[in-house]
Amino acid sequence: MKEFLGLPLDASAHGTQIDQIIVITHWLMLLLFVGWGVFFIYTLVRFRKSRQQQADHVGVRSHASSYLEVAIAVFEGALLVGFAIPVWSNVVSAFPSEQDALVVHVVAEQFAWNVHYPGVDGVFGKRDINLISEDNPLGLDRSDPVAEDDIATINQLNLPVNKNILIYLTSKDVIHSFGIPLLRVKQDVIPGQTIRVWFRPTMTNDQIRESMAKRYTISRGQIPEGLVLSVAMDGYQASDGSLILEKGDYVTEDVIEQLIAEGISEVNAAPDTPMEIACAQLCGLGHYRMRGTVTIQTAEEFEEWLAEDAEYLEW
Amino acid sequence: MDLTHADNVKKSVKAYIMVFVALMALTIVTVAISTLHLSVRAAIVVALFIATIKAGLVASYFMHLISERKLIYAALALTAIFFLVLMVLPVLHYLEPIGN
Amino acid sequence: MSDEETKENSTSPTEAIETAGPHVAAPHVVEHLELGFWRKYVFSTDHKMIGIQYGITGLLFLLFGFSLMLLMRWQLAYPGEAIPFLGELFGPDRMPEGIMLPEFYNQLGAMHGTIMVFLGVVPLAVGAFGNYILPLQIGAIDMAFPKLNMASYWAYFLGGVTMLTSFFVPGGAANSGWTSYAPLAVIATMGQTLWLFGMVFLITSSLLGSINFIVTTIQLRAHGLSFMRLPFFVWAQLVTAFLLLLAFPPLEAAGILQLMDRLAGTSFFLPSGLVVSGVPLEVSGGGSPLLWQHLFWFLAHPEVYVLILPAMGIVAEIIANNTRKTLWGYKSMVYALIFLGFMSFIVWAHHMFLTGMGTTISAFFQTTTMIISIPSIVILTALFLSLWGGSIRFTTPMLFALAFLPMFGIGGLTGLPLGLAPPDIHLHDTYYVIGHFHYIVAPGTLLALFAGIYYWYPKVTGRKLNDTLGKIHFWGSFIFLNGVFMPMFIQGLAGVSRRLYDGGAIYAHAQGVLHLNEFISVSAWLLGLAQIPFIINFFMSMRKGKKVSDNHWEATTLEWAATTSPPLAHGNFATVPEVHRGPYEYSLPGHKKDYTPQNERVEV
Amino acid sequence: MEIPYTATARPDTGLFNAKLGVWMFLASEVMLFGALFSTYVLLRVGAPSWPHGYEILNIPLATLNTVILISSSVTMVMSWASLMMKEFKKYKMYMGLTILLALGFLIVKGFEYGAKFSHGLYPSESTFLAIYFTLTGLHGLHVIGGIIVNTYFWGPGSKMWHTDPQRFTNRVEVAGLYWHFVDLVWIFLFPVMYLL
Ligand code: HEA
Ligand code: HEA
Ligand code: CUA
Ligand SMILES: [Cu+2]
């Protein structure tokens, strides 16, 4: 059913529980729809005028339908009590402790996601709206000693795999929605409020690409818009033995030209940045392009990235 | 009381005067209490209690709800329920943020 | 049957078959007031003329709202490409060189939603069908307050004009979605102010209308027409009126507050510390964006039932008539309807699961949402079971009415995963939601409204709509509506957000389902073409349609006891009807004809 | 042809049309003001601090206005009772008084607003003032509406007394129901805005 529904890959610890409820409800829906549908069609055919000149004033006399209704009600009750409410209370709104998690602040604005890491000291520096400027979109107060090692990025969220992630969401201007479909995370970001959301990624970006890879038919000028197919799972060689495309390379126009020249019409590829933050709440004219990239890394890679970025962002 | 008869109306005029006196008295009481500067909680309870009595008097006598038809009662009961819902649920949402 | 009653029964059974309602108007009942053109067609106080006014205006708005969507669907199918021929007409502020700007896309989206809901479907379902049919079905000579009725139409008209004007002010029409969430709507361009004023007019119109419907139904029922003898359509309108009456005022309040925020500089919906485009917003702050959502959805959830209940009413009438049997479980349907109306006031926050909701509150709203699905199921089941044992005629209205059932089924069933908070995390604000509600309002309500038009057209004009054109219209609409909305579920499950100017083109997770956009758009355009036979039929049949008798469908309810195209200026019936039986006495055993009108005293 | 039950009550419901109509209207008004009171509660609960009404607003003036409005409710109900007792002259007097009192209410309100504005206290100043001006302003609009209706029934509309006294009495009763409701809203508004 999950495949049939076309749910995207799920790379978080709690995602299966959400998917499970989606799948169960869709089974219920399918059952009801098919059941009713069969009855419906059968009735229409059997009681058409040409076959049934005279109607029966009363019609159905059995009470089966009442039992059916009760059964649906019971089933819905079970869904609620057995799945939906527990998942909400044990997963969605049961937060890990801060010691037990990587804490990140995300500040939404029209039309970008500002990410704020506390740096090595693990303490967030002060932010002040009066300091907000072009190159300090967070309004981070660099004179605050604990802010010195803080790291800020725009539209780029790096996270370690298999660790609880606790995100504090705020918005500078209007309501946005922090949605990461591949993690089954979505949380409205409401100005004037700090709302937390948490999850635990279970796959790194590399693993995700690995499992998402599929064959794409290529043709000239047909690279999917805004998304570069990359990371061919195996390299592609030209007839003279030179490498056209190596694992991890982008499939560019150029490459496609070369491949086509070599008579290759399909590549095995996956999206370069499969994991993304999609703003899910209308937030103005740039709502459609309020996209952030999420990179899930191994713990070591993540530490490395932090260290490098900290250097790079030295003020 | 059937208010379609002039005699009954005459009697009810007396009631109107009494209600008027009561409303005035309650107005004075509520203002007087407010000068005591009770704790916020107590002040709210007292003020709303008095206001409810006053409103009850106006509705029962001036608007003769006391002798109105069932149909009107039903409609107002329905309205009262939704009114309460509107007052209570948004605040509850506000007071119980995610993660508690 | 007592002797007396038999004697009084003036119509012999054979007569009754030929003339369901006497043709000769008794002069003491129907006044032939000669009204001038203005009083007759424009500032009319007659419920039928007002119903027609609502109907025409509503249909035009429906068409207009649909046209907005046809433009949007181009941008979704071919993002960033110029719209051929038409594009340039919109000018450089909206479509420079024929390419739609994101600003304009958002205007079209917000106005599509607003117009379809408040200016198209509700005026048609309640304003037109309610006004025209309800007084006739209860045997009344008019609405209880004819002048209010007229005021209601004109308030609606003004609201519509205000909304249309807003396209031409600087910055264009409202562009913050039909939901107008604050703070976005508060800081939006001037069109939003007009949107709010327009809404105030529309709310006023609805309030006047709903008071009128309630009083009319309760006070002006014909003698003998007890509540449990009311046609289901009347019940649906009555419950709808209560929804409008009690749910709209909070939106009016919210509208006033948002106007204050926009015009008087208050901060009801603006928290402290906002920074817009890098500049701190100079307001006092201290407001709450969630407050708007609560007030908005307090209306908007009941509002969606306003969109569906009259449709169910229409479908019930047509099914009873075309199966030639009584509705199965009429009483349970009525109770379910009332319960549904009541519950619809306490589920609204299922639109707000992701606003940071704790377990208790979310559990409450999930539970009420699941509960409210039960009465819908009861009503739908009753309609299904009503088919069993019937003698089903596949007339044009019946086709539309039958198609309503599974379409509403799909829409309603897809409400279930949305109503559970955890799945809503994945599905919220995706095309799944768009698919969910469109299945209810478009293949659902719209088909039911079409059914109603085909069914009651003879009552209004004395002529029938052409069946061939009607069937083309039906199959075209039915197929293409599914073509439009079914793929949306696939897109939604893949996680594609709604309200995206480029249909999700830049998102990796959307790539696999992006190609569906073109399919949807083409279906939408074909859906547009499928309406042409209807429009032709609608106007042509007024003159050329087949003339039919007063009770063409051999129906039982009172509207068919009135003459065709009942005379204007109060007084629908030649003689005031008296009711002797329930609404759907079809195929009574031992009776000669297979229908026994409500006003027929006895039949031997 | 006349619409039935405009003057007399329908036997099974016991109501004439306008009475049911106005009660339905009042039900919707309850929801309108309910939403605004709900707004007040939500804003107040969410605010870090909230001023006491008496620190900002003028209690004596508001108390005076409460007295005025309650009195006008009494004169309103008396005007209807006078009609019931077929005393048209008394009706005119009581109705006239009601209108004057209502005008008095507006004048006092005008002074109150004027004083606020002259101190630079506008709705945009704080959420307290915002909700204060919105609630009292909307209530004031209702008072104005009531004055218009009552003036009509006092003046030109009262001709109906001579042609259809029953129906006219009904109309005054209905106008009265509305007017008492306006009073009722104030009874809550006064403590909520001024005293808490
Ligand atoms: C007329 C309109 C209408 C109706 C009737 C409904 C009915 C329901 N709706 Fe829907 N809804 C909308 C219009 C409607 N909705 C709109 C417009 C939105 C989006 C607003 C926006 O954000 O812009 C929305 C959004 C919406 C959400 C929010 C989603 C989100 O934003 O994340 C939710 C969540 O609970 C929801 C739930 C439901 C439920 C449980 C029902 C239930 O009442 C449904 C009950 C019905 C059934 C269970 C069907 C039973 C079926 C059968 C008996 C027949 C089977 C048939 C055959 C086989 C022939 N709806
Ligand atoms: C009642 C409500 C209603 C109805 C009927 C419709 C009908 C349709 N809607 Fe709409 N829609 C909404 C309410 C409605 N919609 C809302 C509330 C939104 C959300 C807005 C927001 O994001 O804020 C939305 C959003 C919405 C979107 C998403 C946009 C986005 O998220 O960016 C799309 C996308 O395809 C869409 C498409 C359609 C289509 C193709 C139809 C078709 O089904 C239309 C079919 C119409 C007809 C067939 C017209 C028939 C008319 C006639 C035949 C007239 C004849 C005239 C005379 C005789 C005079 N709608
Ligand atoms: Cu941010 Cu949409
Ligand atoms: Cu809803």
JSON list of C-alpha atoms in Angstrom, two decimals, chain C residues 417-568:
[
{"chain": "C", "resi": 417, "resn": "PRO", "atom": "CA", "xyz": [-6.46, 10.79, 7.17]},
{"chain": "C", "resi": 418, "resn": "LEU", "atom": "CA", "xyz": [-6.49, 14.57, 7.36]},
{"chain": "C", "resi": 419, "resn": "GLY", "atom": "CA", "xyz": [-8.61, 14.41, 10.45]},
{"chain": "C", "resi": 420, "resn": "LEU", "atom": "CA", "xyz": [-6.00, 12.38, 12.30]},
{"chain": "C", "resi": 421, "resn": "ALA", "atom": "CA", "xyz": [-3.21, 14.62, 13.43]},
{"chain": "C", "resi": 422, "resn": "PRO", "atom": "CA", "xyz": [-0.17, 12.42, 12.72]},
{"chain": "C", "resi": 423, "resn": "PRO", "atom": "CA", "xyz": [-0.96, 11.76, 9.05]},
{"chain": "C", "resi": 424, "resn": "ASP", "atom": "CA", "xyz": [-1.82, 15.42, 8.75]},
{"chain": "C", "resi": 425, "resn": "ILE", "atom": "CA", "xyz": [1.82, 16.19, 9.45]},
{"chain": "C", "resi": 426, "resn": "HIS", "atom": "CA", "xyz": [2.68, 14.74, 6.09]},
{"chain": "C", "resi": 427, "resn": "LEU", "atom": "CA", "xyz": [-0.46, 15.81, 4.25]},
{"chain": "C", "resi": 428, "resn": "HIS", "atom": "CA", "xyz": [-1.16, 19.25, 5.62]},
{"chain": "C", "resi": 429, "resn": "ASP", "atom": "CA", "xyz": [-1.05, 22.01, 3.02]},
{"chain": "C", "resi": 430, "resn": "THR", "atom": "CA", "xyz": [-0.24, 19.61, 0.24]},
{"chain": "C", "resi": 431, "resn": "TYR", "atom": "CA", "xyz": [-2.21, 18.90, -2.88]},
{"chain": "C", "resi": 432, "resn": "TYR", "atom": "CA", "xyz": [-3.82, 16.06, -0.97]},
{"chain": "C", "resi": 433, "resn": "VAL", "atom": "CA", "xyz": [-5.88, 18.65, 0.86]},
{"chain": "C", "resi": 434, "resn": "ILE", "atom": "CA", "xyz": [-6.69, 20.37, -2.41]},
{"chain": "C", "resi": 435, "resn": "GLY", "atom": "CA", "xyz": [-7.82, 17.03, -3.80]},
{"chain": "C", "resi": 436, "resn": "HIS", "atom": "CA", "xyz": [-9.84, 16.25, -0.69]},
{"chain": "C", "resi": 437, "resn": "PHE", "atom": "CA", "xyz": [-11.98, 19.31, -0.69]},
{"chain": "C", "resi": 438, "resn": "HIS", "atom": "CA", "xyz": [-12.31, 19.70, -4.42]},
{"chain": "C", "resi": 439, "resn": "TYR", "atom": "CA", "xyz": [-13.71, 16.20, -4.65]},
{"chain": "C", "resi": 440, "resn": "ILE", "atom": "CA", "xyz": [-16.41, 17.37, -2.29]},
{"chain": "C", "resi": 441, "resn": "VAL", "atom": "CA", "xyz": [-17.08, 20.79, -3.74]},
{"chain": "C", "resi": 442, "resn": "ALA", "atom": "CA", "xyz": [-16.44, 20.25, -7.43]},
{"chain": "C", "resi": 443, "resn": "PRO", "atom": "CA", "xyz": [-17.40, 16.72, -8.51]},
{"chain": "C", "resi": 444, "resn": "GLY", "atom": "CA", "xyz": [-19.59, 16.71, -5.41]},
{"chain": "C", "resi": 445, "resn": "THR", "atom": "CA", "xyz": [-21.43, 19.96, -4.92]},
{"chain": "C", "resi": 446, "resn": "LEU", "atom": "CA", "xyz": [-21.10, 21.25, -8.47]},
{"chain": "C", "resi": 447, "resn": "LEU", "atom": "CA", "xyz": [-22.59, 18.08, -9.91]},
{"chain": "C", "resi": 448, "resn": "ALA", "atom": "CA", "xyz": [-25.40, 18.28, -7.37]},
{"chain": "C", "resi": 449, "resn": "LEU", "atom": "CA", "xyz": [-26.04, 21.89, -8.32]},
{"chain": "C", "resi": 450, "resn": "PHE", "atom": "CA", "xyz": [-26.15, 20.94, -11.98]},
{"chain": "C", "resi": 451, "resn": "ALA", "atom": "CA", "xyz": [-28.55, 18.15, -11.03]},
{"chain": "C", "resi": 452, "resn": "GLY", "atom": "CA", "xyz": [-30.74, 20.73, -9.32]},
{"chain": "C", "resi": 453, "resn": "ILE", "atom": "CA", "xyz": [-30.68, 22.98, -12.36]},
{"chain": "C", "resi": 454, "resn": "TYR", "atom": "CA", "xyz": [-31.75, 20.18, -14.67]},
{"chain": "C", "resi": 455, "resn": "TYR", "atom": "CA", "xyz": [-34.41, 19.07, -12.20]},
{"chain": "C", "resi": 456, "resn": "TRP", "atom": "CA", "xyz": [-36.06, 22.40, -11.42]},
{"chain": "C", "resi": 457, "resn": "TYR", "atom": "CA", "xyz": [-35.53, 24.19, -14.72]},
{"chain": "C", "resi": 458, "resn": "PRO", "atom": "CA", "xyz": [-39.01, 23.08, -15.89]},
{"chain": "C", "resi": 459, "resn": "LYS", "atom": "CA", "xyz": [-40.53, 24.55, -12.76]},
{"chain": "C", "resi": 460, "resn": "VAL", "atom": "CA", "xyz": [-38.91, 27.90, -13.40]},
{"chain": "C", "resi": 461, "resn": "THR", "atom": "CA", "xyz": [-39.31, 28.17, -17.14]},
{"chain": "C", "resi": 462, "resn": "GLY", "atom": "CA", "xyz": [-41.98, 25.66, -18.06]},
{"chain": "C", "resi": 463, "resn": "ARG", "atom": "CA", "xyz": [-39.52, 24.06, -20.43]},
{"chain": "C", "resi": 464, "resn": "LYS", "atom": "CA", "xyz": [-37.07, 21.22, -20.18]},
{"chain": "C", "resi": 465, "resn": "LEU", "atom": "CA", "xyz": [-33.36, 21.38, -20.76]},
{"chain": "C", "resi": 466, "resn": "ASN", "atom": "CA", "xyz": [-32.27, 19.37, -23.74]},
{"chain": "C", "resi": 467, "resn": "ASP", "atom": "CA", "xyz": [-31.32, 15.84, -22.70]},
{"chain": "C", "resi": 468, "resn": "THR", "atom": "CA", "xyz": [-28.70, 15.16, -25.33]},
{"chain": "C", "resi": 469, "resn": "LEU", "atom": "CA", "xyz": [-26.75, 18.27, -24.52]},
{"chain": "C", "resi": 470, "resn": "GLY", "atom": "CA", "xyz": [-27.32, 17.47, -20.87]},
{"chain": "C", "resi": 471, "resn": "LYS", "atom": "CA", "xyz": [-25.78, 14.05, -21.22]},
{"chain": "C", "resi": 472, "resn": "ILE", "atom": "CA", "xyz": [-22.79, 15.40, -23.10]},
{"chain": "C", "resi": 473, "resn": "HIS", "atom": "CA", "xyz": [-22.39, 17.92, -20.31]},
{"chain": "C", "resi": 474, "resn": "PHE", "atom": "CA", "xyz": [-22.65, 15.20, -17.73]},
{"chain": "C", "resi": 475, "resn": "TRP", "atom": "CA", "xyz": [-20.10, 12.81, -19.15]},
{"chain": "C", "resi": 476, "resn": "GLY", "atom": "CA", "xyz": [-17.70, 15.58, -20.03]},
{"chain": "C", "resi": 477, "resn": "SER", "atom": "CA", "xyz": [-17.86, 17.08, -16.58]},
{"chain": "C", "resi": 478, "resn": "PHE", "atom": "CA", "xyz": [-17.72, 13.77, -14.78]},
{"chain": "C", "resi": 479, "resn": "ILE", "atom": "CA", "xyz": [-14.69, 12.46, -16.63]},
{"chain": "C", "resi": 480, "resn": "PHE", "atom": "CA", "xyz": [-12.65, 15.64, -16.66]},
{"chain": "C", "resi": 481, "resn": "LEU", "atom": "CA", "xyz": [-13.39, 16.53, -13.06]},
{"chain": "C", "resi": 482, "resn": "ASN", "atom": "CA", "xyz": [-11.83, 13.23, -12.10]},
{"chain": "C", "resi": 483, "resn": "GLY", "atom": "CA", "xyz": [-9.00, 13.91, -14.47]},
{"chain": "C", "resi": 484, "resn": "VAL", "atom": "CA", "xyz": [-8.35, 17.17, -12.69]},
{"chain": "C", "resi": 485, "resn": "PHE", "atom": "CA", "xyz": [-8.57, 16.08, -9.10]},
{"chain": "C", "resi": 486, "resn": "MET", "atom": "CA", "xyz": [-7.49, 12.45, -8.90]},
{"chain": "C", "resi": 487, "resn": "PRO", "atom": "CA", "xyz": [-3.81, 13.14, -9.72]},
{"chain": "C", "resi": 488, "resn": "MET", "atom": "CA", "xyz": [-3.75, 15.71, -6.96]},
{"chain": "C", "resi": 489, "resn": "PHE", "atom": "CA", "xyz": [-3.84, 12.95, -4.36]},
{"chain": "C", "resi": 490, "resn": "ILE", "atom": "CA", "xyz": [-0.72, 11.44, -5.89]},
{"chain": "C", "resi": 491, "resn": "GLN", "atom": "CA", "xyz": [1.04, 14.77, -5.84]},
{"chain": "C", "resi": 492, "resn": "GLY", "atom": "CA", "xyz": [-0.06, 15.39, -2.29]},
{"chain": "C", "resi": 493, "resn": "LEU", "atom": "CA", "xyz": [1.10, 12.04, -1.01]},
{"chain": "C", "resi": 494, "resn": "ALA", "atom": "CA", "xyz": [4.47, 12.72, -2.59]},
{"chain": "C", "resi": 495, "resn": "GLY", "atom": "CA", "xyz": [4.56, 15.84, -0.43]},
{"chain": "C", "resi": 496, "resn": "VAL", "atom": "CA", "xyz": [4.03, 18.63, -2.96]},
{"chain": "C", "resi": 497, "resn": "SER", "atom": "CA", "xyz": [2.86, 21.80, -1.25]},
{"chain": "C", "resi": 498, "resn": "ARG", "atom": "CA", "xyz": [-0.17, 23.73, -2.41]},
{"chain": "C", "resi": 499, "resn": "ARG", "atom": "CA", "xyz": [-0.08, 27.39, -3.48]},
{"chain": "C", "resi": 500, "resn": "LEU", "atom": "CA", "xyz": [3.20, 26.96, -5.32]},
{"chain": "C", "resi": 501, "resn": "TYR", "atom": "CA", "xyz": [3.59, 29.34, -8.22]},
{"chain": "C", "resi": 502, "resn": "ASP", "atom": "CA", "xyz": [5.63, 26.85, -10.20]},
{"chain": "C", "resi": 503, "resn": "GLY", "atom": "CA", "xyz": [3.75, 23.77, -9.10]},
{"chain": "C", "resi": 504, "resn": "GLY", "atom": "CA", "xyz": [6.78, 22.47, -7.21]},
{"chain": "C", "resi": 505, "resn": "ALA", "atom": "CA", "xyz": [9.26, 22.55, -10.05]},
{"chain": "C", "resi": 506, "resn": "ILE", "atom": "CA", "xyz": [12.26, 23.34, -7.85]},
{"chain": "C", "resi": 507, "resn": "TYR", "atom": "CA", "xyz": [11.67, 20.60, -5.33]},
{"chain": "C", "resi": 508, "resn": "ALA", "atom": "CA", "xyz": [13.43, 17.28, -5.60]},
{"chain": "C", "resi": 509, "resn": "HIS", "atom": "CA", "xyz": [10.59, 15.41, -3.93]},
{"chain": "C", "resi": 510, "resn": "ALA", "atom": "CA", "xyz": [8.16, 16.78, -6.51]},
{"chain": "C", "resi": 511, "resn": "GLN", "atom": "CA", "xyz": [10.08, 15.65, -9.57]},
{"chain": "C", "resi": 512, "resn": "GLY", "atom": "CA", "xyz": [8.44, 12.25, -9.80]},
{"chain": "C", "resi": 513, "resn": "VAL", "atom": "CA", "xyz": [4.93, 13.70, -9.94]},
{"chain": "C", "resi": 514, "resn": "LEU", "atom": "CA", "xyz": [5.58, 16.93, -11.76]},
{"chain": "C", "resi": 515, "resn": "HIS", "atom": "CA", "xyz": [4.47, 15.61, -15.11]},
{"chain": "C", "resi": 516, "resn": "LEU", "atom": "CA", "xyz": [0.95, 15.24, -13.70]},
{"chain": "C", "resi": 517, "resn": "ASN", "atom": "CA", "xyz": [0.58, 19.02, -13.70]},
{"chain": "C", "resi": 518, "resn": "GLU", "atom": "CA", "xyz": [0.18, 19.08, -17.43]},
{"chain": "C", "resi": 519, "resn": "PHE", "atom": "CA", "xyz": [-2.35, 16.28, -17.33]},
{"chain": "C", "resi": 520, "resn": "ILE", "atom": "CA", "xyz": [-4.37, 18.12, -14.69]},
{"chain": "C", "resi": 521, "resn": "SER", "atom": "CA", "xyz": [-4.29, 21.36, -16.61]},
{"chain": "C", "resi": 522, "resn": "VAL", "atom": "CA", "xyz": [-5.37, 19.80, -19.85]},
{"chain": "C", "resi": 523, "resn": "SER", "atom": "CA", "xyz": [-8.20, 18.08, -18.03]},
{"chain": "C", "resi": 524, "resn": "ALA", "atom": "CA", "xyz": [-9.22, 21.43, -16.55]},
{"chain": "C", "resi": 525, "resn": "TRP", "atom": "CA", "xyz": [-9.31, 23.07, -19.95]},
{"chain": "C", "resi": 526, "resn": "LEU", "atom": "CA", "xyz": [-11.33, 20.20, -21.38]},
{"chain": "C", "resi": 527, "resn": "LEU", "atom": "CA", "xyz": [-13.59, 20.54, -18.37]},
{"chain": "C", "resi": 528, "resn": "GLY", "atom": "CA", "xyz": [-14.09, 24.12, -19.45]},
{"chain": "C", "resi": 529, "resn": "LEU", "atom": "CA", "xyz": [-15.04, 22.98, -22.96]},
{"chain": "C", "resi": 530, "resn": "ALA", "atom": "CA", "xyz": [-17.48, 20.50, -21.47]},
{"chain": "C", "resi": 531, "resn": "GLN", "atom": "CA", "xyz": [-19.40, 23.42, -20.02]},
{"chain": "C", "resi": 532, "resn": "ILE", "atom": "CA", "xyz": [-20.18, 24.88, -23.41]},
{"chain": "C", "resi": 533, "resn": "PRO", "atom": "CA", "xyz": [-23.07, 22.51, -24.14]},
{"chain": "C", "resi": 534, "resn": "PHE", "atom": "CA", "xyz": [-24.50, 23.47, -20.81]},
{"chain": "C", "resi": 535, "resn": "ILE", "atom": "CA", "xyz": [-24.30, 27.18, -21.41]},
{"chain": "C", "resi": 536, "resn": "ILE", "atom": "CA", "xyz": [-25.88, 26.77, -24.84]},
{"chain": "C", "resi": 537, "resn": "ASN", "atom": "CA", "xyz": [-28.54, 24.50, -23.40]},
{"chain": "C", "resi": 538, "resn": "PHE", "atom": "CA", "xyz": [-29.26, 26.86, -20.54]},
{"chain": "C", "resi": 539, "resn": "PHE", "atom": "CA", "xyz": [-30.01, 29.84, -22.75]},
{"chain": "C", "resi": 540, "resn": "MET", "atom": "CA", "xyz": [-31.45, 28.05, -25.74]},
{"chain": "C", "resi": 541, "resn": "SER", "atom": "CA", "xyz": [-33.97, 26.02, -23.77]},
{"chain": "C", "resi": 542, "resn": "MET", "atom": "CA", "xyz": [-35.53, 29.14, -22.34]},
{"chain": "C", "resi": 543, "resn": "ARG", "atom": "CA", "xyz": [-36.98, 29.76, -25.78]},
{"chain": "C", "resi": 544, "resn": "LYS", "atom": "CA", "xyz": [-36.77, 26.48, -27.58]},
{"chain": "C", "resi": 545, "resn": "GLY", "atom": "CA", "xyz": [-36.90, 23.85, -24.88]},
{"chain": "C", "resi": 546, "resn": "LYS", "atom": "CA", "xyz": [-39.66, 21.28, -24.87]},
{"chain": "C", "resi": 547, "resn": "LYS", "atom": "CA", "xyz": [-42.73, 22.57, -23.06]},
{"chain": "C", "resi": 548, "resn": "VAL", "atom": "CA", "xyz": [-43.74, 20.37, -20.17]},
{"chain": "C", "resi": 549, "resn": "SER", "atom": "CA", "xyz": [-46.59, 20.11, -17.71]},
{"chain": "C", "resi": 550, "resn": "ASP", "atom": "CA", "xyz": [-46.66, 21.56, -14.21]},
{"chain": "C", "resi": 551, "resn": "ASN", "atom": "CA", "xyz": [-45.52, 18.36, -12.61]},
{"chain": "C", "resi": 552, "resn": "HIS", "atom": "CA", "xyz": [-43.23, 17.06, -15.27]},
{"chain": "C", "resi": 553, "resn": "TRP", "atom": "CA", "xyz": [-41.34, 14.61, -13.07]},
{"chain": "C", "resi": 554, "resn": "GLU", "atom": "CA", "xyz": [-44.49, 13.31, -11.40]},
{"chain": "C", "resi": 555, "resn": "ALA", "atom": "CA", "xyz": [-43.12, 14.34, -8.08]},
{"chain": "C", "resi": 556, "resn": "THR", "atom": "CA", "xyz": [-44.78, 14.52, -4.71]},
{"chain": "C", "resi": 557, "resn": "THR", "atom": "CA", "xyz": [-43.46, 17.63, -3.04]},
{"chain": "C", "resi": 558, "resn": "LEU", "atom": "CA", "xyz": [-45.38, 20.87, -2.94]},
{"chain": "C", "resi": 559, "resn": "GLU", "atom": "CA", "xyz": [-43.36, 22.92, -5.41]},
{"chain": "C", "resi": 560, "resn": "TRP", "atom": "CA", "xyz": [-44.92, 20.80, -8.11]},
{"chain": "C", "resi": 561, "resn": "ALA", "atom": "CA", "xyz": [-48.37, 21.70, -6.90]},
{"chain": "C", "resi": 562, "resn": "ALA", "atom": "CA", "xyz": [-47.72, 25.28, -7.87]},
{"chain": "C", "resi": 563, "resn": "THR", "atom": "CA", "xyz": [-48.19, 26.36, -11.43]},
{"chain": "C", "resi": 564, "resn": "THR", "atom": "CA", "xyz": [-45.21, 26.43, -13.70]},
{"chain": "C", "resi": 565, "resn": "SER", "atom": "CA", "xyz": [-43.24, 29.60, -13.36]},
{"chain": "C", "resi": 566, "resn": "PRO", "atom": "CA", "xyz": [-45.47, 30.71, -10.50]},
{"chain": "C", "resi": 567, "resn": "PRO", "atom": "CA", "xyz": [-46.66, 34.30, -10.89]},
{"chain": "C", "resi": 568, "resn": "LEU", "atom": "CA", "xyz": [-44.51, 36.96, -9.33]}
]
